[in-house]
Tab-separated table of C-alpha atoms and ligand atoms in Angstrom:
chain	number	residue	atom	x	y	z
A	253	UNK	CA	3.033	-15.252	58.384
A	254	UNK	CA	5.018	-13.508	55.626
A	255	UNK	CA	3.132	-11.614	52.908
A	256	UNK	CA	4.220	-14.135	50.262
A	257	UNK	CA	2.978	-17.071	52.279
A	258	UNK	CA	-0.276	-15.310	53.049
A	259	UNK	CA	-0.842	-14.805	49.301
A	260	UNK	CA	0.047	-18.396	48.454
A	261	UNK	CA	-2.458	-19.632	50.979
A	262	UNK	CA	-5.171	-17.342	49.555
A	263	UNK	CA	-4.436	-18.523	46.014
A	264	UNK	CA	-4.565	-22.193	47.042
A	265	UNK	CA	-7.803	-21.658	48.858
A	266	UNK	CA	-9.284	-19.918	45.837
A	267	UNK	CA	-8.204	-22.729	43.526
A	268	UNK	CA	-9.965	-25.226	45.813
A	269	UNK	CA	-13.150	-23.215	46.106
A	270	UNK	CA	-13.439	-22.349	42.396
A	271	UNK	CA	-14.944	-19.362	40.636
A	272	UNK	CA	-17.561	-18.581	43.284
A	273	UNK	CA	-14.778	-17.725	45.688
A	274	UNK	CA	-13.095	-15.575	43.016
A	275	UNK	CA	-16.233	-13.413	42.743
A	276	UNK	CA	-16.469	-13.106	46.526
A	277	UNK	CA	-12.828	-12.106	46.797
A	278	UNK	CA	-13.020	-9.514	44.012
A	279	UNK	CA	-11.690	-6.772	46.274
A	280	UNK	CA	-8.322	-8.494	46.488
A	281	UNK	CA	-5.551	-7.243	44.235
A	282	UNK	CA	-4.754	-10.750	43.030
A	283	UNK	CA	-8.070	-11.086	41.164
A	284	UNK	CA	-7.091	-9.348	37.917
A	285	UNK	CA	-4.319	-11.747	36.828
A	286	UNK	CA	-6.648	-14.692	37.414
A	287	UNK	CA	-9.271	-13.417	34.990
A	288	UNK	CA	-7.468	-14.798	31.964
A	289	UNK	CA	-6.927	-18.227	33.507
A	290	UNK	CA	-8.997	-21.329	32.986
A	291	UNK	CA	-11.290	-20.706	35.968
A	292	UNK	CA	-12.502	-17.449	34.369
A	293	UNK	CA	-13.662	-19.138	31.160
A	294	UNK	CA	-11.947	-19.464	27.755
A	295	UNK	CA	-9.265	-16.840	26.991
A	296	UNK	CA	-10.463	-14.258	24.511
A	297	UNK	CA	-7.805	-12.710	22.254
A	298	UNK	CA	-9.849	-9.695	21.216
A	299	UNK	CA	-8.759	-7.183	18.584
A	300	UNK	CA	-11.188	-4.322	18.331
A	301	UNK	CA	-11.365	-1.708	15.590
A	302	UNK	CA	-10.411	1.088	17.971
A	303	UNK	CA	-7.987	-1.072	20.006
A	304	UNK	CA	-9.918	-0.481	23.218
A	305	UNK	CA	-10.691	-4.088	24.139
A	306	UNK	CA	-9.657	-5.029	27.730
A	307	UNK	CA	-6.636	-6.953	26.479
A	308	UNK	CA	-5.561	-4.068	24.236
A	309	UNK	CA	-5.172	-1.367	26.866
A	310	UNK	CA	-1.686	-0.024	27.651
A	311	UNK	CA	-1.187	1.845	30.923
A	312	UNK	CA	2.318	2.825	29.729
A	313	UNK	CA	5.059	3.895	29.777
A	314	UNK	CA	4.961	4.531	26.024
A	315	UNK	CA	7.089	6.377	23.469
A	316	UNK	CA	4.194	7.977	21.620
A	317	UNK	CA	6.068	9.702	18.755
A	318	UNK	CA	7.854	6.443	17.884
A	319	UNK	CA	4.632	4.433	18.259
A	320	UNK	CA	2.852	6.831	15.903
A	321	UNK	CA	5.557	6.316	13.292
A	322	UNK	CA	5.250	2.552	13.638
A	323	UNK	CA	1.504	1.696	13.780
A	324	UNK	CA	2.120	-1.758	12.255
A	325	UNK	CA	4.428	-2.654	15.124
A	326	UNK	CA	1.964	-1.404	17.779
A	327	UNK	CA	-1.058	-3.033	16.084
A	328	UNK	CA	0.160	-5.457	13.470
A	329	UNK	CA	-2.112	-7.013	10.829
A	330	UNK	CA	-3.639	-10.277	12.075
A	331	UNK	CA	-1.673	-12.106	9.371
A	332	UNK	CA	1.621	-11.138	11.057
A	333	UNK	CA	3.080	-13.963	13.148
A	334	UNK	CA	6.202	-15.294	14.796
A	335	UNK	CA	9.643	-13.838	15.404
A	336	UNK	CA	10.768	-12.158	12.188
A	337	UNK	CA	14.051	-10.327	12.757
A	338	UNK	CA	13.847	-6.531	12.407
A	339	UNK	CA	14.332	-5.398	8.811
A	340	UNK	CA	14.274	-1.659	9.403
A	341	UNK	CA	16.766	0.916	10.699
A	342	UNK	CA	16.619	4.657	10.366
A	343	UNK	CA	19.484	6.992	9.418
A	344	UNK	CA	17.914	9.300	12.033
A	345	UNK	CA	19.289	6.901	14.694
A	346	UNK	CA	22.818	6.829	13.257
A	347	UNK	CA	25.781	8.724	14.696
A	348	UNK	CA	26.434	11.818	12.585
A	349	UNK	CA	30.142	12.638	12.129
A	350	UNK	CA	30.353	16.388	11.633
A	351	UNK	CA	33.312	17.982	9.879
A	352	UNK	CA	34.094	21.578	8.824
A	353	UNK	CA	32.612	21.095	5.332
A	354	UNK	CA	29.683	18.766	5.963
A	355	UNK	CA	28.751	15.547	7.721
A	356	UNK	CA	28.207	11.843	7.168
A	357	UNK	CA	26.456	8.909	8.829
A	358	UNK	CA	25.992	5.262	7.964
A	359	UNK	CA	23.716	2.245	8.380
A	360	UNK	CA	25.676	-1.018	8.219
A	361	UNK	CA	25.318	-4.607	9.418
A	362	UNK	CA	26.505	-3.282	12.801
A	363	UNK	CA	23.239	-1.311	13.046
A	364	UNK	CA	20.855	-3.622	11.146
A	365	UNK	CA	21.949	-7.210	11.767
A	366	UNK	CA	20.248	-8.816	8.761
A	367	UNK	CA	21.790	-6.369	6.237
A	368	UNK	CA	24.807	-8.567	5.506
A	369	UNK	CA	25.155	-7.755	1.793
A	370	UNK	CA	24.754	-3.970	1.583
A	371	UNK	CA	25.580	-0.883	3.676
A	372	UNK	CA	24.534	2.730	3.110
A	373	UNK	CA	26.012	6.158	3.836
A	374	UNK	CA	24.388	9.607	3.762
A	375	UNK	CA	26.654	12.596	3.190
A	376	UNK	CA	26.301	16.371	3.038
A	377	UNK	CA	29.035	18.581	1.551
A	378	UNK	CA	29.110	22.366	1.499
A	379	UNK	CA	29.943	24.254	-1.710
A	380	UNK	CA	33.680	23.603	-2.085
A	381	UNK	CA	33.600	20.878	0.593
A	382	UNK	CA	35.560	17.772	-0.403
A	383	UNK	CA	35.197	14.156	0.578
A	384	UNK	CA	38.925	13.447	0.556
A	385	UNK	CA	40.562	11.407	-2.231
A	386	UNK	CA	40.249	7.791	-1.111
A	387	UNK	CA	39.343	4.261	-2.126
A	388	UNK	CA	37.954	1.056	-0.592
A	389	UNK	CA	37.578	-2.630	-1.311
A	390	UNK	CA	33.826	-2.307	-2.016
A	391	UNK	CA	32.050	-0.887	-5.046
A	392	UNK	CA	30.351	2.500	-4.422
A	393	UNK	CA	26.952	3.233	-6.004
A	394	UNK	CA	25.496	6.685	-5.380
A	395	UNK	CA	22.455	8.842	-6.001
A	396	UNK	CA	22.440	12.610	-5.692
A	397	UNK	CA	19.542	13.645	-3.427
A	398	UNK	CA	20.208	17.396	-3.532
A	399	UNK	CA	22.459	19.975	-5.160
A	400	UNK	CA	25.538	19.595	-7.363
A	401	UNK	CA	28.877	17.854	-7.097
A	402	UNK	CA	32.153	17.281	-9.013
A	403	UNK	CA	33.334	13.680	-8.940
A	404	UNK	CA	36.737	12.309	-9.980
A	405	UNK	CA	38.270	8.819	-10.367
A	406	UNK	CA	41.189	6.969	-12.005
A	407	UNK	CA	41.020	3.349	-13.249
A	408	UNK	CA	43.635	0.552	-13.440
A	409	UNK	CA	44.864	1.824	-16.857
A	410	UNK	CA	45.360	5.353	-15.421
A	411	UNK	CA	42.368	6.528	-17.425
A	412	UNK	CA	40.550	9.409	-15.785
A	413	UNK	CA	36.989	10.271	-14.994
A	414	UNK	CA	35.851	13.783	-14.053
A	415	UNK	CA	32.180	14.775	-14.153
A	416	UNK	CA	29.572	17.050	-12.595
A	417	UNK	CA	26.400	15.468	-11.225
A	418	UNK	CA	23.124	16.949	-10.071
A	419	UNK	CA	19.987	15.872	-8.180
A	420	UNK	CA	18.803	12.443	-9.380
A	421	UNK	CA	22.094	11.480	-11.049
A	422	UNK	CA	23.933	8.263	-10.161
A	423	UNK	CA	27.594	7.241	-10.064
A	424	UNK	CA	29.460	3.986	-9.632
A	425	UNK	CA	33.066	3.720	-8.477
A	426	UNK	CA	34.321	0.155	-9.065
A	427	UNK	CA	36.113	-1.659	-6.195
A	428	UNK	CA	39.566	-0.276	-5.498
A	429	UNK	CA	39.195	2.707	-7.857
A	430	UNK	CA	40.359	5.921	-6.114
A	431	UNK	CA	37.890	8.798	-6.185
A	432	UNK	CA	36.693	12.079	-4.692
A	433	UNK	CA	33.454	14.062	-4.340
A	434	UNK	CA	33.243	17.829	-4.012
A	435	UNK	CA	30.185	20.000	-3.379
A	436	UNK	CA	29.520	22.724	-6.003
A	437	UNK	CA	27.503	25.932	-5.940
A	438	UNK	CA	25.151	27.264	-4.919
A	439	UNK	CA	24.712	25.123	-1.818
A	440	UNK	CA	26.852	22.011	-2.109
A	441	UNK	CA	25.129	18.619	-2.160
A	442	UNK	CA	23.622	15.720	-0.280
A	443	UNK	CA	23.807	12.146	-1.507
A	444	UNK	CA	23.342	8.482	-0.613
A	445	UNK	CA	26.135	5.944	-1.086
A	446	UNK	CA	25.437	2.213	-1.337
A	447	UNK	CA	28.202	-0.412	-0.859
A	448	UNK	CA	28.098	-4.091	-1.813
A	449	UNK	CA	29.101	-5.318	1.653
A	450	UNK	CA	27.064	-4.854	4.844
A	451	UNK	CA	30.301	-4.647	6.813
A	452	UNK	CA	31.515	-1.549	4.919
A	453	UNK	CA	32.734	1.299	7.146
A	454	UNK	CA	32.985	4.862	5.722
A	455	UNK	CA	35.270	5.769	8.616
A	456	UNK	CA	37.884	3.157	7.590
A	457	UNK	CA	38.630	3.894	3.935
A	458	UNK	CA	42.085	4.317	2.368
A	459	UNK	CA	42.691	8.074	2.574
A	460	UNK	CA	45.486	9.729	0.600
A	461	UNK	CA	46.656	11.914	3.538
A	462	UNK	CA	46.450	9.065	6.045
A	463	UNK	CA	48.571	6.826	3.798
A	464	UNK	CA	51.209	9.450	3.068
A	465	UNK	CA	51.473	10.443	6.725
A	466	UNK	CA	52.287	6.839	7.486
A	467	UNK	CA	54.958	6.581	4.773
A	468	UNK	CA	58.476	7.949	5.552
A	469	UNK	CA	59.216	11.169	3.665
A	470	UNK	CA	62.480	9.628	2.437
A	471	UNK	CA	60.531	6.867	0.736
A	472	UNK	CA	58.144	9.394	-0.857
A	473	UNK	CA	61.204	11.398	-1.999
A	474	UNK	CA	62.680	8.298	-3.626
A	475	UNK	CA	59.327	7.377	-5.181
A	476	UNK	CA	58.963	10.737	-6.933
A	477	UNK	CA	62.656	11.696	-7.190
A	478	UNK	CA	62.120	14.983	-5.349
A	479	UNK	CA	63.498	16.424	-2.057
A	480	UNK	CA	61.931	14.980	1.134
A	481	UNK	CA	60.955	18.532	2.175
A	482	UNK	CA	58.382	18.480	-0.670
A	483	UNK	CA	56.150	16.534	1.728
A	484	UNK	CA	56.560	18.778	4.769
A	485	UNK	CA	53.017	20.164	4.434
A	486	UNK	CA	51.186	16.849	3.978
A	487	UNK	CA	48.550	16.955	6.758
A	488	UNK	CA	49.504	14.866	9.808
A	489	UNK	CA	45.855	13.891	10.357
A	490	UNK	CA	43.324	12.698	7.795
A	491	UNK	CA	41.256	15.413	6.071
A	492	UNK	CA	38.215	13.117	5.477
A	493	UNK	CA	35.828	16.006	4.718
A	494	UNK	CA	37.407	19.455	4.399
A	495	UNK	CA	36.592	22.903	3.114
A	496	UNK	CA	38.384	24.390	0.134
A	497	UNK	CA	37.620	26.530	-2.916
A	498	UNK	CA	35.458	25.457	-5.869
A	499	UNK	CA	37.056	23.297	-8.574
A	500	UNK	CA	38.214	24.652	-11.940
A	501	UNK	CA	36.381	24.569	-15.255
A	502	UNK	CA	35.033	21.051	-15.924
A	503	UNK	CA	36.335	20.759	-19.507
A	504	UNK	CA	39.770	22.032	-18.512
A	505	UNK	CA	40.025	19.619	-15.555
A	506	UNK	CA	38.821	16.717	-17.726
A	507	UNK	CA	41.482	17.495	-20.342
A	508	UNK	CA	44.280	17.854	-17.781
A	509	UNK	CA	43.363	14.602	-16.000
A	510	UNK	CA	43.104	12.658	-19.289
A	511	UNK	CA	46.549	13.685	-20.546
A	512	UNK	CA	48.340	10.787	-22.322
A	513	UNK	CA	46.071	7.991	-21.012
A	514	UNK	CA	42.566	9.186	-21.974
A	515	UNK	CA	39.290	8.752	-20.123
A	516	UNK	CA	37.535	5.638	-18.773
A	517	UNK	CA	35.862	3.797	-21.702
A	518	UNK	CA	32.509	3.428	-19.886
A	519	UNK	CA	31.193	6.330	-17.855
A	520	UNK	CA	31.064	6.072	-14.074
A	521	UNK	CA	27.975	8.348	-14.031
A	522	UNK	CA	24.401	7.711	-15.170
A	523	UNK	CA	21.413	10.055	-15.441
A	524	UNK	CA	18.065	8.310	-14.792
A	525	UNK	CA	16.335	11.553	-15.867
A	526	UNK	CA	17.336	10.697	-19.471
A	527	UNK	CA	15.648	7.239	-19.480
A	528	UNK	CA	12.017	6.238	-19.864
A	529	UNK	CA	10.473	4.461	-16.874
A	530	UNK	CA	10.801	0.656	-17.162
A	531	UNK	CA	7.127	0.282	-16.160
A	532	UNK	CA	4.314	2.808	-15.739
A	533	UNK	CA	0.869	1.994	-14.342
A	534	UNK	CA	-1.843	4.240	-12.875
A	535	UNK	CA	-0.380	3.267	-9.450
A	536	UNK	CA	3.075	4.623	-10.134
A	537	UNK	CA	6.272	3.879	-12.028
A	538	UNK	CA	9.644	2.138	-11.720
A	539	UNK	CA	13.027	2.707	-13.318
A	540	UNK	CA	15.244	-0.358	-13.258
A	541	UNK	CA	18.922	0.461	-13.691
A	542	UNK	CA	21.266	-2.508	-13.899
A	543	UNK	CA	24.351	-3.358	-15.972
A	544	UNK	CA	22.299	-3.482	-19.191
A	545	UNK	CA	21.843	0.320	-18.989
A	546	UNK	CA	24.788	1.234	-16.731
A	547	UNK	CA	27.512	-1.224	-17.815
A	548	UNK	CA	30.073	-0.476	-15.070
A	549	UNK	CA	27.751	-1.312	-12.192
A	550	UNK	CA	27.976	-4.552	-10.156
A	551	UNK	CA	25.017	-3.176	-8.123
A	552	UNK	CA	21.505	-3.039	-9.606
A	553	UNK	CA	18.796	-0.602	-8.618
A	554	UNK	CA	15.069	0.037	-8.968
A	555	UNK	CA	13.809	3.561	-8.313
A	556	UNK	CA	10.141	3.131	-7.397
A	557	UNK	CA	7.412	5.795	-7.174
A	558	UNK	CA	4.096	4.658	-5.664
A	559	UNK	CA	1.092	6.982	-5.767
A	560	UNK	CA	-1.127	7.238	-2.633
A	561	UNK	CA	-2.822	3.859	-2.193
A	562	UNK	CA	-0.347	2.289	-4.650
A	563	UNK	CA	1.071	-1.202	-4.148
A	564	UNK	CA	4.485	-2.561	-5.149
A	565	UNK	CA	3.065	-5.961	-5.995
A	566	UNK	CA	3.720	-9.266	-4.169
A	567	UNK	CA	7.094	-10.569	-5.399
A	568	UNK	CA	10.597	-11.775	-4.521
A	569	UNK	CA	14.122	-11.568	-5.916
A	570	UNK	CA	15.778	-14.943	-6.750
A	571	UNK	CA	19.305	-13.633	-7.155
A	572	UNK	CA	20.040	-11.219	-4.285
A	573	UNK	CA	19.035	-9.655	-0.974
A	574	UNK	CA	17.246	-6.300	-1.327
A	575	UNK	CA	18.422	-3.164	0.500
A	576	UNK	CA	15.953	-0.278	0.492
A	577	UNK	CA	16.236	3.427	1.102
A	578	UNK	CA	13.100	5.538	1.511
A	579	UNK	CA	13.523	8.941	-0.130
A	580	UNK	CA	10.058	10.428	0.257
A	581	UNK	CA	6.617	9.636	1.687
A	582	UNK	CA	5.228	6.956	3.990
A	583	UNK	CA	4.769	3.246	3.402
A	584	UNK	CA	4.800	-0.167	4.937
A	585	UNK	CA	6.347	-3.456	3.908
A	586	UNK	CA	5.207	-6.938	4.808
A	587	UNK	CA	7.794	-9.706	4.668
A	588	UNK	CA	6.917	-13.417	4.758
A	589	UNK	CA	9.841	-15.631	5.870
A	590	UNK	CA	8.067	-19.044	5.681
A	591	UNK	CA	7.189	-21.319	8.619
A	592	UNK	CA	4.027	-19.220	9.129
A	593	UNK	CA	6.146	-16.180	10.090
A	594	UNK	CA	5.407	-12.739	8.639
A	595	UNK	CA	5.897	-9.153	9.817
A	596	UNK	CA	4.873	-5.676	8.718
A	597	UNK	CA	7.014	-2.596	9.420
A	598	UNK	CA	6.453	1.072	8.625
A	599	UNK	CA	8.875	3.248	6.678
A	600	UNK	CA	9.413	6.929	5.963
A	601	UNK	CA	12.082	9.351	4.717
A	602	UNK	CA	15.587	8.248	5.644
A	603	UNK	CA	14.644	4.687	6.637
A	604	UNK	CA	16.514	1.606	5.475
A	605	UNK	CA	14.660	-1.665	4.777
A	606	UNK	CA	16.090	-5.104	4.041
A	607	UNK	CA	14.711	-8.295	2.459
A	608	UNK	CA	16.739	-11.548	2.367
A	609	UNK	CA	17.086	-13.292	-0.998
A	610	UNK	CA	13.877	-14.960	-2.308
A	611	UNK	CA	11.797	-13.846	0.730
A	612	UNK	CA	8.447	-12.603	-0.644
A	613	UNK	CA	7.304	-9.088	0.188
A	614	UNK	CA	5.185	-6.145	-0.907
A	615	UNK	CA	5.111	-2.435	-0.173
A	616	UNK	CA	2.082	-0.162	0.211
A	617	UNK	CA	1.957	3.632	0.105
A	618	UNK	CA	0.199	4.479	3.412
A	619	UNK	CA	0.575	8.256	3.070
A	620	UNK	CA	-1.198	10.918	1.042
A	621	UNK	CA	1.820	11.861	-1.074
A	622	UNK	CA	3.970	9.849	-3.510
A	623	UNK	CA	6.169	7.213	-1.889
A	624	UNK	CA	9.618	7.123	-3.499
A	625	UNK	CA	12.171	4.481	-2.536
A	626	UNK	CA	15.180	2.608	-3.853
A	627	UNK	CA	15.527	-1.167	-4.178
A	628	UNK	CA	19.253	-2.039	-4.286
A	629	UNK	CA	20.850	-5.401	-5.075
A	630	UNK	CA	24.387	-6.753	-4.886
A	631	UNK	CA	24.161	-8.161	-8.413
A	632	UNK	CA	24.708	-6.603	-11.843
A	633	UNK	CA	21.405	-8.042	-13.123
A	634	UNK	CA	18.043	-7.042	-11.657
A	635	UNK	CA	15.658	-10.018	-11.278
A	636	UNK	CA	12.257	-10.529	-9.675
A	637	UNK	CA	9.378	-13.039	-9.739
A	638	UNK	CA	5.899	-11.776	-8.957
A	639	UNK	CA	3.013	-13.751	-7.501
A	640	UNK	CA	0.847	-12.597	-10.393
A	641	UNK	CA	3.345	-13.818	-13.017
A	642	UNK	CA	3.602	-17.158	-11.261
A	643	UNK	CA	-0.170	-17.584	-11.124
A	644	UNK	CA	-0.694	-16.434	-14.710
A	645	UNK	CA	1.908	-18.801	-16.165
A	646	UNK	CA	1.181	-21.968	-14.183
A	647	UNK	CA	-1.570	-24.299	-15.508
A	648	UNK	CA	-4.676	-22.625	-14.157
A	649	UNK	CA	-6.330	-25.918	-13.252
A	650	UNK	CA	-3.430	-26.764	-10.937
A	651	UNK	CA	-3.323	-23.224	-9.498
A	652	UNK	CA	-7.061	-23.277	-8.818
A	653	UNK	CA	-6.799	-26.678	-7.110
A	654	UNK	CA	-4.498	-24.917	-4.620
A	655	UNK	CA	-6.131	-21.524	-4.144
A	656	UNK	CA	-9.815	-22.004	-5.126
A	657	UNK	CA	-9.944	-18.486	-6.552
A	658	UNK	CA	-11.810	-19.523	-9.705
A	659	UNK	CA	-10.572	-20.072	-13.266
A	660	UNK	CA	-12.001	-16.722	-14.351
A	661	UNK	CA	-9.810	-14.799	-11.908
A	662	UNK	CA	-6.719	-16.720	-13.025
A	663	UNK	CA	-7.504	-16.118	-16.734
A	664	UNK	CA	-7.845	-12.378	-16.052
A	665	UNK	CA	-4.388	-11.873	-14.467
A	666	UNK	CA	-2.256	-9.799	-16.868
A	667	UNK	CA	0.243	-11.988	-18.693
A	668	UNK	CA	3.017	-9.425	-18.251
A	669	UNK	CA	4.382	-8.325	-14.892
A	670	UNK	CA	2.838	-5.127	-13.542
A	671	UNK	CA	5.488	-4.349	-10.858
A	672	UNK	CA	3.186	-1.666	-9.504
A	673	UNK	CA	-0.501	-2.557	-9.123
A	674	UNK	CA	-2.866	0.034	-10.650
A	675	UNK	CA	-4.710	2.038	-7.952
B	242	MN	MN1	34.099	6.229	-1.500
B	243	MN	MN1	11.498	-6.189	-3.883
């Protein structure tokens, strides 16, 4: 008799004899899987405080460092349910393209499948390091995370823009507007770029060297009415990120670039450090920067700071998907996608989160330092609706008939949106 057949026979015999036979045959290796079946009594889905119940053990293999960073995936809240698509990806998992004067990496829809509307790029430039003159179809929103940079652009009326930006400053290059970024002293810069298309690819932008290399010198000569040899030294391969010396004096470069045509009428840079927070509560603060404050931007942003224990309140955005970038601290987000399905994922520095349009969510600071993150939207106007606003401004009788929380509780909800719940 083959081993398989022998086992089948034993199982059949056990089924016929019932649980008494199971106890008698406890030395057999096939007993354990049967414990959870009907003949061992009702199945118990235990969840213990220390996760040591029999059904919670894990003999491995395990990736412990990753598990420790993602406790809400290993042991999710009991309210989580169903198959919510992943809404997290980390820049730490992205391929880093390293060049002589810095590096870059990106998180796009190719990495995070649900992030259809927005893509992000991290970049580091040395002092003097240049992200080559280029343009792209998408708008480029940016925040300086470290250091100093010189940025340049030219609009469709040949009006120029040249500015220096520092940590915390933003810029916006409209679609199709050619631009450059250069690291300044003392140690260059690091920044995050946000594009209004999840399919954006930083490695496929229109580069000035790449274009000229693929244009006959005779055509360039005719275009500028100069000898073809003028273009002998144009690099044969794209520069992309390259090392050079520091730029000239800002005022002098601004004046030279603006000759005859002037400067762009609305600045491509914005300094959040000069604005008051949009909301402040004991739990933290938020700065909302959309086209009302920064007129050139088709991308709106909220810069959120949550104190330890702080909660970005239950809400959703009726006009756009939300793309998040975690700058500092530790947190977790719970997303409810209807049909009883909800999921919680953990976030930390360098992580990207994503929330589809009108899907409700909230974010908690789970660390012991401030949690700072960006909420980015492919829309010039920031919009949200909070659960608290909805409950406060719906007839309380009707709301209480749904939730049974008591009229007193409903009357006490602040009439104005908190954004961040007081700790
Ligand atoms: Mn760009
Ligand atoms: Mn949100």
